[in-house]
mmCIF file of C-alpha atoms in Angstrom:
data_model
loop_
_atom_site.group_PDB
_atom_site.id
_atom_site.type_symbol
_atom_site.label_atom_id
_atom_site.label_comp_id
_atom_site.label_asym_id
_atom_site.label_seq_id
_atom_site.Cartn_x
_atom_site.Cartn_y
_atom_site.Cartn_z
ATOM 1 C CA MET A 172 -76.111 57.568 -14.362
ATOM 2 C CA ALA A 173 -77.916 58.959 -18.056
ATOM 3 C CA GLN A 174 -78.652 62.466 -19.347
ATOM 4 C CA VAL A 175 -79.455 64.064 -22.048
ATOM 5 C CA ARG A 176 -77.356 66.988 -22.963
ATOM 6 C CA LYS A 177 -77.691 69.543 -25.466
ATOM 7 C CA ARG A 178 -74.626 69.682 -28.352
ATOM 8 C CA THR A 179 -74.017 72.667 -30.890
ATOM 9 C CA LEU A 180 -71.728 71.352 -33.591
ATOM 10 C CA PRO A 181 -69.288 73.575 -35.473
ATOM 11 C CA SER A 182 -71.649 74.086 -38.271
ATOM 12 C CA GLY A 183 -74.114 75.656 -35.773
ATOM 13 C CA GLU A 184 -76.565 72.976 -35.814
ATOM 14 C CA VAL A 185 -78.000 71.834 -32.805
ATOM 15 C CA ARG A 186 -78.133 67.873 -31.581
ATOM 16 C CA TRP A 187 -79.234 66.374 -28.380
ATOM 17 C CA LEU A 188 -76.670 63.857 -27.339
ATOM 18 C CA ALA A 189 -78.090 60.614 -25.144
ATOM 19 C CA ASP A 190 -75.135 58.840 -23.271
ATOM 20 C CA TYR A 191 -75.611 55.900 -20.458
ATOM 21 C CA PHE A 192 -73.256 53.298 -19.139
ATOM 22 C CA ASP A 193 -73.848 49.900 -20.096
ATOM 23 C CA ALA A 194 -73.825 46.827 -17.849
ATOM 24 C CA ASP A 195 -70.277 46.381 -18.267
ATOM 25 C CA GLY A 196 -69.504 50.329 -17.063
ATOM 26 C CA ASN A 197 -68.698 51.506 -20.901
ATOM 27 C CA ARG A 198 -69.906 54.941 -21.852
ATOM 28 C CA ARG A 199 -72.401 54.846 -24.840
ATOM 29 C CA ALA A 200 -73.598 57.551 -26.603
ATOM 30 C CA LYS A 201 -76.218 58.550 -29.500
ATOM 31 C CA GLN A 202 -77.131 61.984 -31.268
ATOM 32 C CA PHE A 203 -80.394 62.790 -32.045
ATOM 33 C CA ASP A 204 -82.604 65.747 -33.706
ATOM 34 C CA LYS A 205 -85.219 66.498 -31.166
ATOM 35 C CA ARG A 206 -84.907 66.237 -27.297
ATOM 36 C CA LYS A 207 -87.753 64.110 -27.194
ATOM 37 C CA ASP A 208 -86.100 61.552 -29.344
ATOM 38 C CA ALA A 209 -83.250 61.603 -26.695
ATOM 39 C CA ASP A 210 -85.381 61.501 -23.792
ATOM 40 C CA ALA A 211 -87.540 58.349 -25.629
ATOM 41 C CA TYR A 212 -84.067 56.569 -26.340
ATOM 42 C CA LEU A 213 -82.948 56.527 -22.679
ATOM 43 C CA VAL A 214 -86.165 55.729 -21.132
ATOM 44 C CA LYS A 215 -85.818 52.315 -23.332
ATOM 45 C CA VAL A 216 -82.541 51.982 -22.358
ATOM 46 C CA ARG A 217 -83.232 52.338 -18.892
ATOM 47 C CA ARG A 218 -85.749 49.763 -19.081
ATOM 48 C CA ASP A 219 -83.333 47.474 -21.363
ATOM 49 C CA LEU A 220 -80.503 47.728 -18.397
ATOM 50 C CA GLN A 221 -82.897 46.952 -15.788
ATOM 51 C CA LEU A 222 -84.200 43.552 -17.185
#
């Protein structure tokens, strides 16, 4: 399952965390400044995992 979560850093900055499980079952995550970028990344990852 893939999801995008809002994360507030200790400095007060907001980041968006895109995380998913790869084909081997390992959890992968990547941070973005904008939710739009995180959502676009997950769309790409989901497509790549289905191929």
